Coordinates of C-alpha atoms in Angstrom, one line a residue:
Chain A
X1 CA 91.3 139.7 100.0
X2 CA 94.9 139.9 99.6
X3 CA 95.9 140.7 96.3
X4 CA 98.0 137.8 96.0
X5 CA 96.7 134.3 94.9
X6 CA 99.8 131.8 96.3
X7 CA 102.7 133.4 98.6
X8 CA 105.6 130.9 98.5
X9 CA 108.1 131.8 101.7
X10 CA 111.7 130.0 101.8
X11 CA 110.1 125.9 100.7
X12 CA 112.4 123.4 101.6
X13 CA 112.3 119.8 100.4
X14 CA 114.2 116.7 101.6
X15 CA 113.7 113.3 100.4
X16 CA 116.7 111.6 102.7
X17 CA 119.6 113.0 100.9
X18 CA 118.1 114.8 98.1
X19 CA 117.5 118.0 98.7
X20 CA 114.2 118.7 96.0
X21 CA 113.4 122.0 97.1
X22 CA 115.9 124.5 98.7
X23 CA 114.6 127.6 99.4
X24 CA 111.9 128.5 96.6
X25 CA 109.9 131.5 97.7
X26 CA 107.5 133.4 94.9
X27 CA 104.1 135.1 95.2
X28 CA 101.1 134.5 91.9
X29 CA 98.9 137.1 91.7
X30 CA 95.1 137.2 91.5
X31 CA 93.9 136.9 88.2
X32 CA 97.0 135.7 86.0
X33 CA 98.8 133.4 84.7
X34 CA 101.9 132.3 86.4
X35 CA 104.5 129.5 84.8
X36 CA 107.3 128.1 87.1
X37 CA 109.9 127.1 83.5
X38 CA 112.3 124.8 85.0
X39 CA 114.0 121.7 83.2
X40 CA 113.2 118.4 84.4
X41 CA 114.3 117.5 88.1
X42 CA 114.0 121.5 89.3
X43 CA 111.6 120.3 91.6
X44 CA 108.8 122.4 89.6
X45 CA 106.6 119.0 89.9
X46 CA 107.7 118.8 94.3
X47 CA 105.9 122.5 94.5
X48 CA 102.6 121.6 92.5
X49 CA 102.5 119.0 95.3
X50 CA 103.2 120.9 98.3
X51 CA 100.6 123.9 97.0
X52 CA 98.4 121.6 96.2
X53 CA 98.7 119.5 99.6
X54 CA 99.2 116.1 98.6
X55 CA 102.8 116.7 100.5
X56 CA 104.0 118.6 103.5
X57 CA 107.2 120.9 102.9
X58 CA 110.0 119.7 105.7
X59 CA 110.2 123.7 106.4
X60 CA 109.4 126.7 104.7
X61 CA 105.8 129.1 104.4
X62 CA 102.3 128.9 101.6
X63 CA 99.5 129.7 102.0
X64 CA 96.6 129.3 99.2
X65 CA 93.7 131.2 98.1
X66 CA 94.6 133.2 101.7
X67 CA 95.0 129.8 103.4
X68 CA 98.5 128.4 105.1
X69 CA 99.0 124.8 103.1
X70 CA 99.6 122.5 106.4
X71 CA 98.0 123.6 108.6
X72 CA 94.1 124.4 106.6
X73 CA 95.2 122.3 104.1
X74 CA 90.5 121.3 103.2
X75 CA 90.1 124.8 102.9
X76 CA 92.4 124.8 100.5
X77 CA 91.5 121.7 98.6
X78 CA 88.1 123.2 98.6
X79 CA 89.7 126.3 96.3
X80 CA 91.5 125.2 94.4
X81 CA 91.3 121.8 90.8
X82 CA 94.4 120.4 89.9
X83 CA 95.6 118.3 86.8
X84 CA 98.4 116.8 88.1
X85 CA 101.1 116.0 85.4
X86 CA 100.3 112.0 85.3
X87 CA 96.9 111.3 84.3
X88 CA 94.5 110.4 87.7
X89 CA 91.1 109.4 85.7
X90 CA 89.7 106.1 86.4
X91 CA 90.7 104.8 83.7
X92 CA 87.6 102.4 83.9
X93 CA 85.0 104.6 83.7
X94 CA 83.0 107.0 81.2
X95 CA 84.0 110.5 81.1
X96 CA 80.6 111.5 82.1
X97 CA 81.4 108.6 85.7
X98 CA 84.5 110.1 85.8
X99 CA 83.2 114.0 86.3
X100 CA 79.5 112.9 88.6
X101 CA 82.5 110.7 90.6
X102 CA 84.3 114.0 91.1
X103 CA 81.2 116.4 91.4
X104 CA 79.9 113.4 94.5
X105 CA 83.7 114.1 95.8
X106 CA 83.6 117.7 96.5
X107 CA 79.5 117.6 97.4
X108 CA 78.0 119.5 94.3
X109 CA 74.5 118.9 94.6
X110 CA 72.8 116.4 91.5
X111 CA 71.3 118.4 89.6
X112 CA 73.7 121.2 89.8
X113 CA 76.2 118.0 88.5
X114 CA 74.2 117.6 85.7
X115 CA 74.4 121.2 84.6
X116 CA 78.1 121.9 85.1
X117 CA 79.2 118.6 83.9
X118 CA 77.6 119.8 80.3
X119 CA 79.0 122.9 80.5
X120 CA 82.7 122.0 81.5
X121 CA 82.0 118.9 78.6
X122 CA 80.7 121.7 75.9
X123 CA 84.4 123.7 77.1
X124 CA 86.3 121.4 76.0
X125 CA 84.5 120.2 73.6
X126 CA 84.2 116.2 74.6
X127 CA 80.3 116.2 74.4
X128 CA 80.2 112.9 72.2
X129 CA 82.3 111.4 74.1
X130 CA 80.8 111.9 77.8
X131 CA 79.8 107.9 77.8
X132 CA 83.1 106.4 76.8
X133 CA 85.3 104.4 78.4
X134 CA 88.6 106.7 79.2
X135 CA 90.9 104.2 78.8
X136 CA 89.6 104.7 75.1
X137 CA 90.0 108.6 75.1
X138 CA 93.6 109.7 73.0
X139 CA 96.1 111.6 75.8
X140 CA 95.2 114.8 74.7
X141 CA 90.6 114.0 76.2
X142 CA 92.9 111.8 78.3
X143 CA 94.5 115.7 79.7
X144 CA 91.2 117.4 77.9
X145 CA 89.3 115.5 80.6
X146 CA 91.3 116.4 83.5
X147 CA 91.0 119.7 83.1
X148 CA 86.8 119.9 82.7
X149 CA 87.3 117.5 85.8
X150 CA 89.9 120.3 87.5
X151 CA 87.3 123.1 87.1
X152 CA 84.0 121.0 87.8
X153 CA 83.7 122.7 91.4
X154 CA 84.8 126.7 90.4
X155 CA 88.3 126.7 91.9
X156 CA 89.5 129.8 92.2
X157 CA 93.0 128.5 91.1
X158 CA 94.2 125.7 88.7
X159 CA 96.8 124.4 88.6
X160 CA 98.9 122.4 85.5
X161 CA 101.8 120.2 86.1
X162 CA 103.3 120.3 83.1
X163 CA 100.1 119.9 80.9
X164 CA 101.0 119.9 77.4
X165 CA 104.0 116.9 78.3
X166 CA 103.9 114.2 75.4
X167 CA 101.1 115.7 73.4
X168 CA 101.1 116.7 69.7
X169 CA 100.7 120.1 68.5
X170 CA 97.5 120.1 67.4
X171 CA 96.3 119.1 71.2
X172 CA 98.9 121.3 72.4
X173 CA 97.5 124.7 70.9
X174 CA 93.9 123.2 72.0
X175 CA 95.2 123.8 75.4
X176 CA 97.0 126.8 75.3
X177 CA 93.5 127.9 73.8
X178 CA 91.3 127.1 76.7
X179 CA 93.9 128.1 79.2
X180 CA 94.0 131.5 78.2
X181 CA 89.8 131.5 78.2
X182 CA 89.4 130.3 82.0
X183 CA 91.3 133.6 82.3
X184 CA 90.1 135.9 80.0
X185 CA 86.0 134.4 81.0
X186 CA 86.1 132.8 84.3
X187 CA 88.9 134.9 85.8
X188 CA 90.9 131.9 87.2
X189 CA 94.0 132.4 88.4
X190 CA 96.2 129.2 86.7
X191 CA 99.3 128.4 88.1
X192 CA 101.3 126.5 84.7
X193 CA 104.8 124.0 85.5
X194 CA 106.8 123.8 82.3
X195 CA 109.7 122.8 80.5
X196 CA 108.5 123.7 77.1
X197 CA 110.1 128.1 76.6
X198 CA 107.4 128.6 73.8
X199 CA 104.5 127.5 76.3
X200 CA 106.2 130.4 79.1
X201 CA 106.3 132.6 76.6
X202 CA 103.0 131.9 74.9
X203 CA 100.8 131.3 78.1
X204 CA 101.9 133.4 81.3
X205 CA 101.7 136.5 82.2
X206 CA 104.3 136.6 85.0
X207 CA 106.8 133.2 84.5
X208 CA 110.0 132.1 88.4
X209 CA 112.8 130.2 86.3
X210 CA 114.1 127.5 88.5
X211 CA 116.6 125.5 88.7
X212 CA 117.8 123.1 91.2
X213 CA 115.1 123.6 94.1
X214 CA 115.8 127.2 94.1
X215 CA 113.7 130.0 91.9
X216 CA 116.8 131.2 89.8
X217 CA 114.5 134.8 88.2
X218 CA 111.1 135.9 88.7
X219 CA 109.2 138.1 86.3
X220 CA 107.4 138.8 82.6
X221 CA 109.0 136.9 80.0
X222 CA 109.7 140.4 78.6
X223 CA 111.3 141.1 82.0
X224 CA 113.4 138.8 82.6
X225 CA 114.2 138.8 78.8
X226 CA 116.1 142.2 79.4
X227 CA 118.0 140.6 82.9
X228 CA 120.4 139.7 80.3
X229 CA 120.1 142.9 78.2
X230 CA 121.4 142.6 75.1
X231 CA 119.6 141.7 71.6
X232 CA 120.5 141.7 68.7
X233 CA 120.2 143.4 64.8
X234 CA 121.6 142.2 62.1
X235 CA 121.4 145.1 59.0
X236 CA 122.9 143.7 55.9
X237 CA 123.2 147.0 53.2
X238 CA 125.2 148.2 50.0
X239 CA 128.0 150.7 50.6
X240 CA 130.2 151.8 53.4
X241 CA 128.8 151.0 56.6
X242 CA 128.5 154.5 59.3
X243 CA 130.0 152.4 62.1
X244 CA 130.9 155.6 63.9
X245 CA 128.2 157.2 63.7
X246 CA 126.4 154.4 64.9
X247 CA 129.1 153.2 68.0
X248 CA 127.1 157.3 69.0
X249 CA 124.1 155.9 69.6
X250 CA 122.5 155.5 73.0
X251 CA 121.4 152.4 73.2
X252 CA 123.8 150.6 71.0
X253 CA 126.4 148.8 72.3
X254 CA 129.3 147.3 70.0
X255 CA 129.1 147.3 66.2
X256 CA 130.8 144.6 64.1
X257 CA 131.1 143.6 60.1
X258 CA 130.1 140.2 59.6
X259 CA 130.1 137.8 57.2
X260 CA 127.7 138.7 54.2
X261 CA 127.7 141.7 53.9
X262 CA 126.0 142.3 57.5
X263 CA 126.7 144.7 59.7
X264 CA 125.5 142.7 63.8
X265 CA 124.5 145.7 66.1
X266 CA 124.6 145.1 70.0
X267 CA 121.8 146.9 71.3
X268 CA 120.1 147.0 75.1
X269 CA 116.5 148.1 73.8
X270 CA 115.4 146.8 70.5
X271 CA 112.4 148.6 69.7
X272 CA 114.3 152.0 69.9
X273 CA 117.8 151.0 69.1
X274 CA 115.8 150.4 66.3
X275 CA 114.6 152.8 64.7
X276 CA 117.2 155.9 65.6
X277 CA 120.1 152.5 63.0
X278 CA 117.9 152.6 60.5
X279 CA 118.1 157.0 60.4
X280 CA 121.3 157.3 60.7
X281 CA 122.2 154.3 57.4
X282 CA 119.3 157.3 55.6
X283 CA 121.3 160.3 56.8
X284 CA 124.5 158.2 55.9
X285 CA 122.6 157.6 52.3
X286 CA 123.4 154.0 53.0
X287 CA 120.7 151.6 51.2
X288 CA 119.3 149.1 54.0
X289 CA 118.7 145.7 51.9
X290 CA 117.0 143.8 55.2
X291 CA 117.3 144.2 58.5
X292 CA 116.9 141.0 60.8
X293 CA 116.5 140.5 64.7
X294 CA 117.5 138.1 67.1
X295 CA 115.3 138.1 70.3
X296 CA 117.0 136.8 73.0
X297 CA 114.8 133.5 74.0
X298 CA 114.1 132.1 77.6
X299 CA 116.5 129.8 76.9
X300 CA 119.1 131.8 76.7
X301 CA 117.7 134.3 79.7
X302 CA 117.8 130.0 81.6
X303 CA 121.1 129.4 80.2
X304 CA 123.0 133.0 81.1
X305 CA 121.1 132.2 84.7
X306 CA 122.4 128.9 85.4
X307 CA 125.2 128.7 83.0
X308 CA 123.5 125.4 81.5
X309 CA 120.6 124.9 78.7
X310 CA 116.7 124.3 79.3
X311 CA 116.7 121.5 77.3
X312 CA 119.8 119.1 77.8
X313 CA 120.1 115.6 76.3
X314 CA 120.3 114.4 79.4
X315 CA 116.4 115.6 80.4
X316 CA 115.7 114.6 76.7
X317 CA 116.4 111.1 77.6
X318 CA 114.3 111.0 80.7
X319 CA 111.5 112.4 79.0
X320 CA 111.6 109.9 76.3
X321 CA 112.3 106.8 79.2
X322 CA 108.7 109.1 81.0
X323 CA 106.9 108.9 78.2
X324 CA 107.7 105.0 77.4
X325 CA 106.1 104.7 81.0
X326 CA 102.8 106.8 81.1
X327 CA 102.3 105.0 77.3
X328 CA 102.2 101.6 79.1
X329 CA 100.3 103.1 82.1
X330 CA 98.2 105.0 79.8
X331 CA 97.1 102.1 76.9
Chain B
X1 CA 74.6 114.8 104.7
X2 CA 77.0 115.4 102.3
X3 CA 79.4 112.8 104.1
X4 CA 76.1 109.7 102.4
X5 CA 77.0 111.8 99.2
X6 CA 81.4 110.9 99.3
X7 CA 80.4 107.5 100.7
X8 CA 78.1 106.2 98.1
X9 CA 79.6 107.7 95.5
X10 CA 82.4 106.3 95.8
X11 CA 80.7 102.7 96.7
X12 CA 79.1 102.7 93.2
X13 CA 82.4 103.7 91.5
X14 CA 83.6 100.4 93.2
X15 CA 81.0 98.2 92.4
X16 CA 80.9 100.2 88.3
X17 CA 84.6 98.9 88.4
X18 CA 83.6 95.0 89.5
X19 CA 80.4 95.3 87.2
X20 CA 83.1 96.3 84.1
X21 CA 85.6 93.5 84.7
X22 CA 83.9 90.1 84.3
X23 CA 86.6 87.8 83.2
X24 CA 88.3 89.2 87.4
X25 CA 84.2 88.5 88.6
X26 CA 84.0 85.2 87.8
X27 CA 87.5 84.1 88.3
X28 CA 87.1 85.3 92.0
X29 CA 84.1 83.2 91.7
X30 CA 86.0 80.1 90.3
X31 CA 88.2 79.0 93.1
X32 CA 84.9 79.2 95.8
X33 CA 82.9 77.1 93.4
X34 CA 85.7 73.9 92.9
X35 CA 85.8 73.5 96.2
X36 CA 82.2 73.3 97.0
X37 CA 82.1 70.5 93.7
X38 CA 85.3 69.5 93.4
X39 CA 86.6 68.6 97.4
X40 CA 82.5 69.7 98.3
X41 CA 80.8 66.4 96.6
X42 CA 84.4 64.5 96.5
X43 CA 84.6 64.1 100.2
X44 CA 81.4 63.9 101.1
X45 CA 80.9 60.5 99.2
X46 CA 83.7 59.6 100.6
X47 CA 82.7 59.7 104.2
X48 CA 79.1 58.6 104.2
X49 CA 78.6 57.0 106.9
X50 CA 76.6 56.9 110.8
X51 CA 79.6 58.0 112.3
X52 CA 81.0 61.2 110.1
X53 CA 77.1 62.2 111.0
X54 CA 77.1 62.5 114.5
X55 CA 79.6 64.3 114.2
X56 CA 78.2 67.0 111.7
X57 CA 75.2 66.7 112.8
X58 CA 74.4 66.6 109.2
X59 CA 76.1 65.8 105.7
X60 CA 79.9 66.7 104.7
X61 CA 78.6 69.4 102.4
X62 CA 75.6 70.8 103.3
X63 CA 78.7 71.3 106.6
X64 CA 80.9 73.2 104.2
X65 CA 78.7 75.3 102.3
X66 CA 78.4 77.8 105.2
X67 CA 82.6 77.4 105.0
X68 CA 82.7 78.1 102.1
X69 CA 80.8 80.8 101.8
X70 CA 82.4 82.6 104.6
X71 CA 85.5 81.6 102.7
X72 CA 84.2 83.3 99.3
X73 CA 83.4 86.4 101.6
X74 CA 86.2 86.7 103.4
X75 CA 88.7 86.3 100.0
X76 CA 86.9 88.5 98.2
X77 CA 86.9 91.2 100.4
X78 CA 90.2 90.6 101.6
X79 CA 91.4 90.4 97.0
X80 CA 89.1 94.1 97.0
X81 CA 92.4 95.6 99.2
X82 CA 94.3 95.7 95.8
X83 CA 92.6 98.4 94.3
X84 CA 94.5 101.1 96.5
X85 CA 97.6 100.1 95.3
X86 CA 95.6 99.9 91.2
X87 CA 94.6 103.7 92.0
X88 CA 98.2 104.5 93.3
X89 CA 100.3 103.3 90.5
X90 CA 97.6 104.7 87.9
X91 CA 97.5 107.9 90.0
X92 CA 93.4 108.1 90.9
X93 CA 94.6 108.2 94.7
X94 CA 95.7 111.3 93.8
X95 CA 92.4 113.1 92.5
X96 CA 91.0 111.3 95.6
X97 CA 94.0 112.5 98.2
X98 CA 93.5 116.6 96.6
X99 CA 89.8 116.2 97.8
X100 CA 88.0 118.4 100.4
X101 CA 86.1 115.0 100.9
X102 CA 86.8 113.8 104.9
X103 CA 89.9 110.6 103.8
X104 CA 87.1 108.1 106.4
X105 CA 84.6 108.8 104.4
X106 CA 86.2 107.5 101.2
X107 CA 87.7 104.7 102.9
X108 CA 84.4 104.0 104.5
X109 CA 82.6 104.3 100.4
X110 CA 85.5 102.1 99.1
X111 CA 84.7 99.9 102.5
X112 CA 80.8 99.6 101.2
X113 CA 81.7 99.1 97.5
X114 CA 83.6 95.9 97.4
X115 CA 81.5 94.2 100.1
X116 CA 78.7 95.0 98.2
X117 CA 80.6 92.9 95.6
X118 CA 82.1 90.3 97.4
X119 CA 78.0 90.1 99.4
X120 CA 77.1 89.1 95.9
X121 CA 79.1 86.5 94.7
X122 CA 79.0 85.0 98.4
X123 CA 74.9 85.0 98.4
X124 CA 75.8 82.8 95.1
X125 CA 78.1 80.6 96.1
X126 CA 75.0 80.1 99.2
X127 CA 72.2 79.2 96.1
X128 CA 74.8 77.0 94.3
X129 CA 75.6 75.3 98.1
X130 CA 72.1 74.9 98.5
X131 CA 71.1 73.0 95.3
X132 CA 73.8 70.8 96.1
X133 CA 73.3 69.9 100.0
X134 CA 69.0 70.6 100.1
X135 CA 69.2 70.2 103.2
X136 CA 69.9 74.3 104.8
X137 CA 67.5 76.2 106.3
X138 CA 66.2 78.4 103.6
X139 CA 64.8 80.8 105.4
X140 CA 68.5 81.6 107.7
X141 CA 69.5 82.9 105.3
X142 CA 68.6 87.1 105.2
X143 CA 70.3 87.0 108.0
X144 CA 73.4 85.0 106.9
X145 CA 73.9 88.2 105.4
X146 CA 74.6 89.9 107.9
X147 CA 77.7 88.1 109.3
X148 CA 78.8 87.7 105.5
X149 CA 78.6 91.7 105.9
X150 CA 80.6 92.1 108.7
X151 CA 83.0 89.7 108.1
X152 CA 83.6 92.0 104.7
X153 CA 84.5 94.5 106.7
X154 CA 87.0 92.6 108.2
X155 CA 88.2 91.2 105.4
X156 CA 87.7 94.4 103.0
X157 CA 89.4 96.2 106.0
X158 CA 92.8 94.1 105.8
X159 CA 93.4 94.0 102.2
X160 CA 93.2 97.3 102.4
X161 CA 95.5 98.2 105.1
X162 CA 98.1 95.4 103.5
X163 CA 97.4 97.1 100.6
X164 CA 99.0 100.4 102.7
X165 CA 101.2 99.4 103.4
X166 CA 103.2 98.1 100.7
X167 CA 102.0 99.4 97.7
X168 CA 103.0 96.6 95.8
X169 CA 100.9 94.3 93.0
X170 CA 103.9 91.8 92.9
X171 CA 103.7 92.1 96.6
X172 CA 100.5 92.2 97.8
X173 CA 99.7 89.4 95.2
X174 CA 102.5 87.1 96.8
X175 CA 101.3 87.9 100.3
X176 CA 97.8 87.3 99.6
X177 CA 98.0 83.3 99.5
X178 CA 100.7 82.9 102.4
X179 CA 97.5 84.8 104.2
X180 CA 94.8 83.0 103.1
X181 CA 95.5 79.6 103.1
X182 CA 96.6 79.7 106.4
X183 CA 93.9 81.6 107.5
X184 CA 91.8 79.3 105.5
X185 CA 92.4 76.1 106.8
X186 CA 93.2 77.7 110.4
X187 CA 89.4 77.8 111.3
X188 CA 85.9 75.8 110.7
X189 CA 85.2 76.4 107.2
X190 CA 86.2 72.9 107.0
X191 CA 85.8 70.5 109.9
X192 CA 83.8 71.1 113.3
X193 CA 85.8 73.4 115.4
X194 CA 84.5 70.8 119.2
X195 CA 86.8 68.1 117.6
X196 CA 89.7 70.7 117.1
X197 CA 92.5 69.2 119.4
X198 CA 93.1 72.6 121.5
X199 CA 96.6 73.5 120.1
X200 CA 94.7 74.1 117.1
X201 CA 92.0 75.5 118.1
X202 CA 93.6 78.4 120.2
X203 CA 94.5 79.7 117.0
X204 CA 91.2 79.7 114.8
X205 CA 89.4 80.8 117.4
X206 CA 91.7 83.8 116.6
X207 CA 90.9 83.4 113.6
X208 CA 87.5 86.2 112.9
X209 CA 86.2 83.7 110.0
X210 CA 85.7 80.8 113.0
X211 CA 82.9 83.2 114.4
X212 CA 81.3 84.2 110.7
X213 CA 81.7 80.3 109.5
X214 CA 79.7 79.2 113.3
X215 CA 76.8 82.2 113.0
X216 CA 76.6 81.1 109.6
X217 CA 76.5 76.8 110.3
X218 CA 73.9 78.6 113.3
X219 CA 71.5 79.9 110.6
X220 CA 71.8 77.1 107.6
X221 CA 72.5 74.1 109.7
X222 CA 71.4 74.8 113.3
X223 CA 74.9 73.6 114.4
X224 CA 75.8 76.4 116.7
X225 CA 79.4 75.7 118.6
X226 CA 80.7 78.5 120.2
X227 CA 77.1 80.7 119.7
X228 CA 75.8 83.9 118.2
X229 CA 75.7 85.5 120.9
X230 CA 79.7 85.6 121.0
X231 CA 79.8 85.1 116.8
X232 CA 78.0 88.6 117.0
X233 CA 80.1 90.8 119.7
X234 CA 83.1 89.5 118.3
X235 CA 82.7 90.4 114.7
X236 CA 81.2 93.5 115.8
X237 CA 84.3 94.3 117.4
X238 CA 86.9 92.9 115.1
X239 CA 85.0 94.8 112.5
X240 CA 85.2 98.0 114.1
X241 CA 88.7 97.7 114.8
X242 CA 90.1 97.1 111.9
X243 CA 87.4 99.8 110.4
X244 CA 89.1 102.4 112.2
X245 CA 92.5 101.4 111.6
X246 CA 92.4 101.1 108.2
X247 CA 90.6 104.9 107.7
X248 CA 93.3 106.2 110.4
X249 CA 95.9 104.4 107.4
X250 CA 94.3 105.9 104.6
X251 CA 94.1 109.3 106.3
X252 CA 98.5 109.4 106.8
X253 CA 98.7 107.6 103.6
X254 CA 100.5 109.9 101.0
X255 CA 101.4 109.7 98.3
X256 CA 105.4 110.3 98.8

């Protein structure tokens, strides 16, 4: 067994004149939570659709659970669970019936199916809702049912396309907890896409940043942040600051006096630099009143790599429109 | 044996959806009922007399009942193709496309479920028709339902093919009236085949509804013009071809 659950090499997808993917490559290790982070229209959903075998790439290679997605789509389909961005439940069936139908289509035998439905309903805490028509469920509940359904056939790999898009903070945290638990207790590999950087940062072991159909960086959140290579420490003090001494420290890059009697110290490794800085102040007998420290966010990383914000006005607008459309369909 | 479970589950899903949308079920049965009650009773009272009887071999209402049953069967199963478009718009199609089950079984299950709901409606119309006409041979009903089933497969297959090729609810509904109305009138539903001029007979004989209606008349009023043998062969062959084509189209469908 390969140690990679997903291998993507140089994937291209063209829709007429539009190139949705322009050479996407990344690998997902077995058992990790991997995030595709990028703005709307970056190619996240297209990538998910190719990996889940419902569209074909124009060129390139993708392997999921050890099988080529173009040559052996059925082998891939058996081993994956998918939660698409838009709801794909049958709204006119009950929660139980949706799960039952899924189980039958995936060939789970009757007794086993009933047991597993109880299990997944327990997991997503919707047992009392099992006989309600799905159309009467809230957006967050529908998403939870979809997660339950995707888990019913015990997939090796779970795909989640924008799992918390448009959900309230409570539902969002619930879904994050399920995702963490799945990885921990069931050892499922999870590939999720998101344009929320908190989500990527909170959940993912590793992240690939995607922009305009290309992966611009891949690594753990910390690794990605270190691409920028600088963090900022603010020190509020009483007296004369030991600026020359500070500048001699190994990790310090820049020292600047700013408003409010504060020193702005640019460092390349804050955890290592901080104790040294405090020691210098201590030795120089300058009293420190306050220390604060700004880590670069994934948004800073995105700006650094692409020159644009992860969430632009335009994308917020698009998202707004999408939410309206979605509400129309769902209610 | 897995395929039985897939086909069965999809068929049950279609049935559940049908029975939950009672308003829709009622509206699909209303149209043939109107034809039977308003048109049928109106016509049969207007065209009474020995001349008509000798042409039709029975009263007009008795002549019409098998035709309206076939109409119910065809229209209702053809319209059920629209659910493919609903599934695409509401996302459920993706759930099916990403499943490892062969798509041929998925589509067979859908068709089977839709045909069953149409059969229930056709049976209802048949019972009402028999009550109205009271000169029909009731023992012909079981075999008549088999012909209805074949016609339903053709209707559901064609409806699914249309739905898969246009993907828009509005376009489907607009096209339905363009397709259904001529298909109903260029057939033997309302008038006897043996009195048609040749230029009308040829398109009528290209219409599968004609063969089903002919078979049902043979069974219910003992007035077969084409003959049950040919009716059976034509309906079975057309049903198989249509289902194979619909399955082929569904296998190739994607969300692009």
